[in-house]
Short mmCIF file of C-alpha atoms in Angstrom, two decimals:
data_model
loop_
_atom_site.label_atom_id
_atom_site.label_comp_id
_atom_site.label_asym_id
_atom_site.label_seq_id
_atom_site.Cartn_x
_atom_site.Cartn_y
_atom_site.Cartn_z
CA UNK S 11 94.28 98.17 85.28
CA UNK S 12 97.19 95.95 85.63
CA UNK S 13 96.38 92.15 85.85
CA UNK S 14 98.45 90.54 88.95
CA UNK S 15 98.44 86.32 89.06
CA UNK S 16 99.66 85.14 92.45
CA UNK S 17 100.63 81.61 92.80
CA UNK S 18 99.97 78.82 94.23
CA UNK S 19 96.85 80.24 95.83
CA UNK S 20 97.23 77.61 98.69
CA UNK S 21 100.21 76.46 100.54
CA UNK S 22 101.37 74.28 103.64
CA UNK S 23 104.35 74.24 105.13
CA UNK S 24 105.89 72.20 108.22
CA UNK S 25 107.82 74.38 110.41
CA UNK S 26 111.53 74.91 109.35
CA UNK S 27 110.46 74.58 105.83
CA UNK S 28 111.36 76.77 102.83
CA UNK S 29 109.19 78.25 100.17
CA UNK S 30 108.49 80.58 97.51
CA UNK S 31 105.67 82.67 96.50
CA UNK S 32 105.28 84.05 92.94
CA UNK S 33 103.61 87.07 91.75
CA UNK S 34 102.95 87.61 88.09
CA UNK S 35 102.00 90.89 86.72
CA UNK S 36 100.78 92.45 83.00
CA UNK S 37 102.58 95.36 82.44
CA UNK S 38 105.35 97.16 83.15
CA UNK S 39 105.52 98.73 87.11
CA UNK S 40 107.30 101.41 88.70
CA UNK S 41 105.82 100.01 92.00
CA UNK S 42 105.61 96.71 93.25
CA UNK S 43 104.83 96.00 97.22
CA UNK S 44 104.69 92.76 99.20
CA UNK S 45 101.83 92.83 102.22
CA UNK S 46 101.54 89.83 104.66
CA UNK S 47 97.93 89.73 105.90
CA UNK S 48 97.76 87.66 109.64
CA UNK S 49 94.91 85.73 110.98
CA UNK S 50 93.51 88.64 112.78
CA UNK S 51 92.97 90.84 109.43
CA UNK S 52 95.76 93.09 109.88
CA UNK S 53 97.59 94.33 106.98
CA UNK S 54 101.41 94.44 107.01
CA UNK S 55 103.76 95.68 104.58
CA UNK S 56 107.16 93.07 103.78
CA UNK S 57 108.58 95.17 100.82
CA UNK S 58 108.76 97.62 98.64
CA UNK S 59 110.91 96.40 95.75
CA UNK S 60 109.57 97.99 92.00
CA UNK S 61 112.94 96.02 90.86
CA UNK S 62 116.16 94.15 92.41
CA UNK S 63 116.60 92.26 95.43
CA UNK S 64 115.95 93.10 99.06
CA UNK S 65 116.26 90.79 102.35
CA UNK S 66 114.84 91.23 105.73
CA UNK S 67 115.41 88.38 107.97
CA UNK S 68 113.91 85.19 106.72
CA UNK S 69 112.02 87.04 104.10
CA UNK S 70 114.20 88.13 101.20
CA UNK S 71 112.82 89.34 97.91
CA UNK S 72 113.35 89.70 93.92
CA UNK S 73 111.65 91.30 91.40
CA UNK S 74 112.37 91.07 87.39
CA UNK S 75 110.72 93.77 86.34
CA UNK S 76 112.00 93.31 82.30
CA UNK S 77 109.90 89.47 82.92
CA UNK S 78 107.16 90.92 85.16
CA UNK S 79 107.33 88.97 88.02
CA UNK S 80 108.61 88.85 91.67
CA UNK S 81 109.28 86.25 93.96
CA UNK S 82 108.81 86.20 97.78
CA UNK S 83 111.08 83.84 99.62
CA UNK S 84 110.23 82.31 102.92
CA UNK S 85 113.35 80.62 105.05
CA UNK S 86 113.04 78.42 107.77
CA UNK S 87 108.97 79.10 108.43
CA UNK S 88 107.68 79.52 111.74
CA UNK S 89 104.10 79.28 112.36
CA UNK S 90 104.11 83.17 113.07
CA UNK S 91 104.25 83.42 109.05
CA UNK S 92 101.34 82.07 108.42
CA UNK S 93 98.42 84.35 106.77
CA UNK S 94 98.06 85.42 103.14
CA UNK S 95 100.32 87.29 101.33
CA UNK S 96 99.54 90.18 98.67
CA UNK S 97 101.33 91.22 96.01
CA UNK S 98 100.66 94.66 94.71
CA UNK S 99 101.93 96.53 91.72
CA UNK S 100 101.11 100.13 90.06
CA UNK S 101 102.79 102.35 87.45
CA UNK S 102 100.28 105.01 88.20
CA UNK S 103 98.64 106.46 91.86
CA UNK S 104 96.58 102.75 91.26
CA UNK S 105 98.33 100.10 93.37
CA UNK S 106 96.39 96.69 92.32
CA UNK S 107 96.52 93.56 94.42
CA UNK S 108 96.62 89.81 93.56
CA UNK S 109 94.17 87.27 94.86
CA UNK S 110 96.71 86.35 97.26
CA UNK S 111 98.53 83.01 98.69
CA UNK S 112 97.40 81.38 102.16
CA UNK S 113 99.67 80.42 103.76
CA UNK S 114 99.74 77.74 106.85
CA UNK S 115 102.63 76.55 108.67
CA UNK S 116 101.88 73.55 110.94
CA UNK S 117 104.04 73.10 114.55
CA UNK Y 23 103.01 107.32 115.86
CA UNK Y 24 99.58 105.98 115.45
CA UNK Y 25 99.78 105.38 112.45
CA UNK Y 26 96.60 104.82 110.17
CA UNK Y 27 93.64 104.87 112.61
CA UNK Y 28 89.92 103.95 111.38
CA UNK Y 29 86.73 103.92 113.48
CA UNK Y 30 84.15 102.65 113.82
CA UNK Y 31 85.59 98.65 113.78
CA UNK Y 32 82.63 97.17 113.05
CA UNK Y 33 78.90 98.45 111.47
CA UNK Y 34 75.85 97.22 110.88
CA UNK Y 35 73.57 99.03 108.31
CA UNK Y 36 70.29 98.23 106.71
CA UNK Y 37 69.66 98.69 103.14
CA UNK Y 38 69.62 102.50 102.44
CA UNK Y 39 71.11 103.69 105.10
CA UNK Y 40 73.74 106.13 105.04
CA UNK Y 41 77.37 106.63 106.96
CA UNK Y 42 80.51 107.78 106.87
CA UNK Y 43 83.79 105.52 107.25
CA UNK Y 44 86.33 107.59 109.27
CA UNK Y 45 90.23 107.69 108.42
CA UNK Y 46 93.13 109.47 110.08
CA UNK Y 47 97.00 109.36 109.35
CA UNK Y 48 99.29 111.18 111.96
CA UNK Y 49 102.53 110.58 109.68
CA UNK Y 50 102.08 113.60 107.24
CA UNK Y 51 101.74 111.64 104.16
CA UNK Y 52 100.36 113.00 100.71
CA UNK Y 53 98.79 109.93 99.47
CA UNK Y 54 95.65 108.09 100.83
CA UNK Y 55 93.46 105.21 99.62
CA UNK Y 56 90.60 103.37 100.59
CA UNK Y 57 89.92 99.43 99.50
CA UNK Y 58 87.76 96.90 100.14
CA UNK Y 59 88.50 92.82 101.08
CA UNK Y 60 85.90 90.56 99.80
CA UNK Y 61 86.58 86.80 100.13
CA UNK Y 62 88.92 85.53 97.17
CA UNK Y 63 89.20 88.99 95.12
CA UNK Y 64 92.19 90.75 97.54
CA UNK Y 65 91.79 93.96 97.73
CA UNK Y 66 90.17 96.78 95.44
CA UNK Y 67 90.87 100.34 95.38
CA UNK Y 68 87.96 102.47 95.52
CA UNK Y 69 88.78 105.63 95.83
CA UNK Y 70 91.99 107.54 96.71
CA UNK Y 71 93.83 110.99 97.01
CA UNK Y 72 97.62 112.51 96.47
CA UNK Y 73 96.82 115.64 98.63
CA UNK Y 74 94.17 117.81 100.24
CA UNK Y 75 91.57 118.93 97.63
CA UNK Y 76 92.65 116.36 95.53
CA UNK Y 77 90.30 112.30 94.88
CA UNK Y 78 90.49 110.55 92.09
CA UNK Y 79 88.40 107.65 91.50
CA UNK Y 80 89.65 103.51 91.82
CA UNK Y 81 88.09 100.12 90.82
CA UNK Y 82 85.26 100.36 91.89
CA UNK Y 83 84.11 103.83 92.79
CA UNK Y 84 80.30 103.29 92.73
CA UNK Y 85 78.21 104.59 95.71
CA UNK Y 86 81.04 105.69 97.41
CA UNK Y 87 82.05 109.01 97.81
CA UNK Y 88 85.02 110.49 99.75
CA UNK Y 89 86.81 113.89 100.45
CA UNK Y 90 90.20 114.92 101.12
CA UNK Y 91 89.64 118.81 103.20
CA UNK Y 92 92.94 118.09 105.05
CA UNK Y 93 96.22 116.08 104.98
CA UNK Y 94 95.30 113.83 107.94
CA UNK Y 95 91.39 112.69 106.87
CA UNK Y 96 90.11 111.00 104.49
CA UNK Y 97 86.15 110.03 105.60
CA UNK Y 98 84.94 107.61 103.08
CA UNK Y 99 80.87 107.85 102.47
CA UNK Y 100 78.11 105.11 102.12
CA UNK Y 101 75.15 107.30 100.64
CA UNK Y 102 72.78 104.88 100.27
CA UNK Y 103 74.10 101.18 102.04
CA UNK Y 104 73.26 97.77 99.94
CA UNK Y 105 73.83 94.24 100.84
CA UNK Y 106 76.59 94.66 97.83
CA UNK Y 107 78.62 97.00 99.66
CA UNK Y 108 79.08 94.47 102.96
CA UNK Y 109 82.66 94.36 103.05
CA UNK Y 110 85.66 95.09 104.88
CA UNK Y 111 87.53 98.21 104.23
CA UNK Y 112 90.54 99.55 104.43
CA UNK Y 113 91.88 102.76 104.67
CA UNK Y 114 95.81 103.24 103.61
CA UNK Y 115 98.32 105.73 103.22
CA UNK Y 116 101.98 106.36 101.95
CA UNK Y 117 104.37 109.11 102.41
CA UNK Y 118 104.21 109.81 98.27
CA UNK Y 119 102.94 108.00 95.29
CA UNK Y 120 107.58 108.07 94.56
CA UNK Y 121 109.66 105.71 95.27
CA UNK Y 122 110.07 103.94 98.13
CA UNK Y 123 106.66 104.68 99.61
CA UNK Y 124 105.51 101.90 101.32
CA UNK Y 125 102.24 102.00 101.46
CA UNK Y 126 100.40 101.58 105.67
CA UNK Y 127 97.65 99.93 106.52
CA UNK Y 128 94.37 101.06 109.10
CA UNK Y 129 93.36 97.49 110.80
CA UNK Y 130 90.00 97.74 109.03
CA UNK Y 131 86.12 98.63 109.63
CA UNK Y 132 84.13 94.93 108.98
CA UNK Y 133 80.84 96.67 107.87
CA UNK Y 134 77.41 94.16 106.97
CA UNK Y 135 74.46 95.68 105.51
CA UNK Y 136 71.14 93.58 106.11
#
């Protein structure tokens, strides 16, 4: 399958603070999906963005799919974002996930 | 909507028992998955499905077996629990495998074989 690198695998943040999350992947995708996983397990989905640029709220993000990577962008963080966030990318039915990045945004 | 609804939350199993992981979509959508979280290694796909009468194997298929009889179920099966298979697990589903298909999430079963 597909090989997907997240990084950094760790992050803190102090509220109000900006960030970005890579996500590095080993072959070429016609799907590529951005999940943000909260403390209490659940599983939600941020984007689906296989190529371009996409913004919803503070969360915008890009994906170069002719360099194989994408990049989540976090504005102005609020402690609601923290969590780990999940990249996932497929050219097949196969959607494969990174390892992740936690996340933790201190008051 | 509900959504992507699993049951039961939470198991316990000992070693060679069996049961059945239940699944149920209410959004008519063709494509269904099932994965499992282990600490560090995300999330693997284990086995998944683009339609009734139609599974296809994932990562790590092994002692799991799962059917697909209508659009809204897919049950996944634990024939023979080991401590290797304590895990959570997640049950997914998207309206296609096309584009723009985002792909939903069940809120998990936390199962722990002794």
């Amino acid at each position: 399958g597909i090989q997907v690198e997240q990084s950094p695998p760790d992050l803190i943040l102090q509220e109000g603070a900006n960030s970005t999350l890579r996500c590095n992947f080993s072959d070429s995708v016609n799907n590529l999906q951005w999940f943000h996983q909260n403390p209490w397990g659940q599983l939600i989905n941020l984007f689906y963005i296989p190529s371009g640029t996409k913004q919803n709220g503070r969360l915008s993000a890009t994906t170069v799919a002719t360099e194989r990577y994408s990049l989540l962008y976090i504005s102005s963080s609020q402690t609601t974002d923290s969590g780990v966030y999940f990249c996932a990318v497929s050219n097949d039915y196969k959607l494969s996930f990174g390892a992740g990045t936690t996340v933790t945004v201190r008051a | 909507n509900a959504g992507v609804t699993q049951t039961p939350k939470f198991q316990v199993l000992k070693t060679g028992q069996s049961m059945t992981l239940q699944c149920a979509q209410d959004m008519n959508h063709e494509y269904m998955s099932w994965y499992r979280q282990d600490p560090g290694m995300g999330l693997r796909l284990i086995h998944y499905s683009v339609g009734a009468g139609i599974t296809d194997q994932g990562e790590v298929p092994n002692g799991y077996n799962v059917s697909r009889s209508t659009t809204e179920d897919f049950p996944l099966r634990l024939l023979s629990a080991a401590p290797s298979q304590t895990s959570v697990y997640f049950c997914a589903s998207s309206y296609t495998t096309g584009a723009n298909s985002p792909l939903h999430f069940g809120n998990g079963t936390r199962l722990t074989v002794t």
